[in-house]
Coordinates of C-alpha atoms in Angstrom, one line a residue:
M1 CA 10.3 22.2 4.7
H2 CA 11.1 20.6 8.0
Y3 CA 10.7 16.8 8.0
V4 CA 9.8 15.1 11.3
F5 CA 10.4 11.3 11.3
I6 CA 8.7 8.9 13.6
P7 CA 10.0 5.3 13.8
G8 CA 8.0 1.9 13.9
A9 CA 7.3 -0.3 16.7
W10 CA 10.6 -1.3 18.5
H11 CA 12.7 1.2 16.7
G12 CA 13.8 4.6 17.8
G13 CA 14.7 7.8 16.1
W14 CA 18.1 6.4 15.0
S15 CA 16.2 4.2 12.3
W16 CA 15.6 7.5 10.3
H17 CA 19.2 8.9 10.4
P18 CA 20.3 7.6 7.2
V19 CA 17.3 9.3 5.5
G20 CA 17.5 12.3 7.7
H21 CA 21.0 13.0 6.8
R22 CA 20.0 13.0 3.1
I23 CA 17.1 15.2 3.5
R24 CA 19.3 17.7 5.0
E25 CA 21.8 17.5 2.6
A26 CA 19.0 18.4 0.1
G27 CA 18.6 21.8 2.1
H28 CA 15.6 20.7 4.3
G29 CA 15.2 20.5 8.0
A30 CA 15.2 17.2 9.6
T31 CA 14.3 15.8 12.9
A32 CA 14.1 12.3 14.1
L33 CA 11.9 11.5 17.3
T34 CA 11.9 8.5 19.7
M35 CA 8.6 7.8 21.4
P36 CA 8.2 7.7 25.0
G37 CA 9.6 4.3 26.4
L38 CA 11.6 3.4 23.5
S39 CA 15.0 4.7 24.8
L40 CA 17.4 2.7 27.0
G41 CA 16.5 3.3 30.5
D42 CA 12.9 4.8 29.8
D43 CA 10.0 3.9 32.3
T44 CA 7.1 2.2 30.2
A45 CA 4.7 1.9 32.9
G46 CA 1.3 3.2 31.9
L47 CA 2.2 4.4 28.3
R48 CA -0.5 4.8 25.9
L49 CA -0.9 5.5 22.3
S50 CA -1.9 9.2 23.3
D51 CA 1.5 9.6 24.9
A52 CA 3.1 9.0 21.6
V53 CA 0.7 11.5 19.9
D54 CA 1.3 14.0 22.7
H55 CA 5.0 13.6 22.2
I56 CA 4.8 14.3 18.5
V57 CA 3.0 17.4 19.1
A58 CA 4.9 18.9 22.1
E59 CA 8.0 18.5 20.4
V60 CA 6.8 20.1 17.1
E61 CA 5.5 23.1 19.3
R62 CA 8.7 23.1 21.6
R63 CA 11.1 23.5 18.7
D64 CA 8.7 26.0 17.1
L65 CA 8.9 24.0 13.7
R66 CA 6.8 25.1 10.7
E67 CA 6.2 23.8 7.2
V68 CA 6.4 20.3 8.8
V69 CA 5.9 17.1 7.1
L70 CA 5.4 14.3 9.3
V71 CA 6.7 11.0 8.2
G72 CA 5.9 7.9 9.8
H73 CA 7.3 4.1 9.2
S74 CA 5.2 1.0 10.1
W75 CA 3.4 1.5 13.3
G76 CA 4.4 5.0 13.2
G77 CA 1.6 5.9 10.6
I78 CA -0.7 5.6 13.6
P79 CA 0.7 8.4 15.9
I80 CA 1.3 10.7 13.0
T81 CA -2.4 10.4 11.8
G82 CA -3.2 11.5 15.5
A83 CA -1.0 14.3 15.6
A84 CA -1.6 15.9 12.0
H85 CA -5.3 16.5 13.6
R86 CA -3.7 19.0 16.2
L87 CA -0.7 20.7 14.3
G88 CA -3.0 23.1 12.3
D89 CA -1.2 25.3 10.2
R90 CA 2.5 24.0 11.3
L91 CA 1.7 21.2 9.1
A92 CA 2.5 21.2 5.3
G93 CA 1.9 17.5 4.7
L94 CA 2.2 13.7 5.7
A95 CA 4.3 11.0 4.1
Y96 CA 3.9 7.2 5.0
F97 CA 6.6 4.8 4.4
S98 CA 5.4 0.9 4.4
A99 CA 3.2 2.3 7.2
F100 CA -0.1 1.4 8.9
I101 CA -3.2 3.6 8.0
P102 CA -5.5 3.1 10.7
R103 CA -9.3 3.0 10.2
P104 CA -11.4 5.0 12.9
G105 CA -11.2 2.9 16.0
E106 CA -8.6 0.2 14.7
S107 CA -5.7 -0.7 16.6
M108 CA -2.4 -1.8 15.5
A109 CA -3.2 -5.3 17.2
A110 CA -6.5 -5.6 15.7
A111 CA -5.1 -5.0 12.2
M112 CA -2.9 -8.0 12.6
G113 CA -5.9 -10.3 12.7
P114 CA -5.2 -13.5 14.3
M115 CA -2.2 -11.9 16.1
E116 CA -4.6 -9.7 18.1
G117 CA -5.1 -12.4 20.8
F118 CA -1.4 -13.0 21.1
I119 CA -0.3 -9.5 21.4
T120 CA -3.1 -8.8 24.2
D121 CA -2.1 -11.8 26.1
T122 CA 1.8 -11.2 26.1
V123 CA 1.2 -7.5 27.0
A124 CA -1.1 -8.3 29.8
A125 CA 1.7 -11.0 31.0
S126 CA 4.6 -8.6 30.7
P127 CA 5.8 -7.2 34.0
D128 CA 6.2 -3.8 32.5
G129 CA 3.5 -4.0 30.0
T130 CA 5.4 -4.2 26.7
I131 CA 5.8 -6.7 24.0
G132 CA 9.2 -7.7 22.4
L133 CA 10.4 -9.2 19.3
D134 CA 12.7 -12.2 18.8
F135 CA 15.6 -12.4 16.6
V136 CA 14.1 -15.2 14.2
T137 CA 10.7 -13.0 13.7
F138 CA 12.8 -9.8 12.9
Q139 CA 15.0 -11.7 10.6
Q140 CA 12.2 -13.5 8.8
S141 CA 9.5 -10.7 8.8
L142 CA 11.2 -7.3 8.9
M143 CA 14.8 -7.7 7.4
P144 CA 14.7 -10.9 5.2
G145 CA 17.7 -11.7 2.8
Q146 CA 20.0 -9.1 4.5
P147 CA 23.4 -10.4 5.8
E148 CA 23.0 -11.8 9.4
P149 CA 25.6 -9.3 11.0
L150 CA 23.5 -6.4 9.7
Q151 CA 20.2 -8.1 11.0
R152 CA 22.0 -8.5 14.5
L153 CA 23.3 -5.0 14.6
V154 CA 19.8 -3.6 13.8
F155 CA 18.1 -6.3 16.3
D156 CA 20.3 -5.1 18.8
Q157 CA 19.1 -1.5 18.8
L158 CA 15.4 -2.4 19.3
M159 CA 13.4 -1.8 22.6
P160 CA 10.3 -3.6 24.0
Q161 CA 7.3 -1.7 22.6
P162 CA 4.8 -0.2 25.0
G163 CA 1.8 -2.3 25.0
G164 CA -0.8 0.6 24.9
Y165 CA 0.9 1.7 21.6
M166 CA -0.3 -1.6 20.1
L167 CA -3.6 -1.8 21.8
D168 CA -5.1 1.7 21.5
A169 CA -6.8 3.0 18.6
L170 CA -7.8 6.5 17.2
D171 CA -11.2 7.7 16.9
L172 CA -10.6 10.4 14.4
P173 CA -11.6 10.9 10.7
G174 CA -9.3 9.9 7.9
V175 CA -6.4 12.3 7.3
H176 CA -7.6 12.9 3.7
T177 CA -10.1 15.3 5.4
L178 CA -7.3 17.7 6.5
G179 CA -6.9 18.9 2.9
L180 CA -3.1 18.2 3.0
P181 CA -0.6 16.8 0.6
I182 CA -0.2 13.0 1.4
T183 CA 2.6 10.5 0.1
Y184 CA 2.5 6.9 0.5
V185 CA 6.0 5.1 -0.2
L186 CA 6.1 1.5 -0.2
A187 CA 9.0 -0.8 0.0
E188 CA 8.4 -3.2 -3.0
D189 CA 9.7 -6.2 -1.3
D190 CA 8.0 -5.5 2.1
T191 CA 6.2 -8.7 3.4
A192 CA 5.6 -7.3 7.1
L193 CA 2.6 -5.0 6.4
A194 CA -0.8 -5.8 8.2
A195 CA -2.5 -5.2 4.9
P196 CA -1.2 -4.9 1.3
G197 CA 0.5 -1.5 0.6
T198 CA -1.8 -0.6 -2.4
E199 CA -4.7 -1.1 0.0
L200 CA -3.1 1.2 2.8
A201 CA -2.3 3.9 0.4
A202 CA -6.1 3.8 -1.0
R203 CA -7.2 4.7 2.5
V204 CA -5.5 8.2 2.1
G205 CA -6.6 8.3 -1.6
V206 CA -3.1 8.2 -3.4
Q207 CA -1.0 5.5 -5.4
P208 CA 2.1 4.2 -3.6
V209 CA 5.5 5.3 -4.7
L210 CA 7.6 2.2 -4.8
V211 CA 11.3 2.1 -3.6
P212 CA 13.5 -0.9 -3.5
G213 CA 14.1 -3.0 -0.4
G214 CA 12.0 -4.6 2.4
H215 CA 10.4 -3.1 5.6
E216 CA 13.8 -1.9 6.8
A217 CA 14.8 0.0 3.6
L218 CA 15.0 3.2 5.5
L219 CA 18.4 1.5 6.6
T220 CA 19.3 -0.5 3.6
S221 CA 17.9 1.9 0.7
P222 CA 18.2 5.4 2.3
E223 CA 19.2 7.3 -0.8
S224 CA 16.2 5.9 -2.6
L225 CA 13.7 6.4 0.1
A226 CA 14.9 10.1 0.6
K227 CA 14.4 10.7 -3.1
A228 CA 11.0 9.4 -3.1
I229 CA 10.1 11.5 0.0
L230 CA 11.4 14.5 -1.4
S231 CA 10.0 14.3 -5.0
T232 CA 6.3 14.1 -3.9

């Protein structure tokens, strides 16, 4: 198998490196992708959700990867859902980690309910069409209970998220219609999801596999997460 890791909002492929190293040590291929606009110095102008989906598909095809398992964290559940419909026989399965499972036509912003207006207004007011994340929100929502030096270190890696990634939606059937193995891994202390993890897992017809930690468990509990991904 070759595992292709897609990060959540504001994150890059670096966030999957601790898990990816363990996947490789277990004898599998592992590639972590950073979406367009989320590397230092990238141009974010005009980026839409379709650009993220296109990037995943293009990289899998460019590298000629086969037996691919797409793995998405948080927001990354949306573009892997889109890419899954286009990768055909290159794809062997999907794994969602504390990830959003979109309903047809539902954007990340819409799924966040009362926050949708704030996200839309923030993106509209931003000179480069992005939305950032402040440290207190990150600390309390995404990485609560961790030592502040670690929180600061992770926070300093984050980049503003292209607004189109949050505002656009897929208009596709659910991935369960593709007939592929699907895994949903849930961090048991995650408080940052747009809906309960059990509900999100049910959207793809599975029960969640629990791992210790919160939303950033890919960094704080990579051993457990790697084992969960490989065991399903």
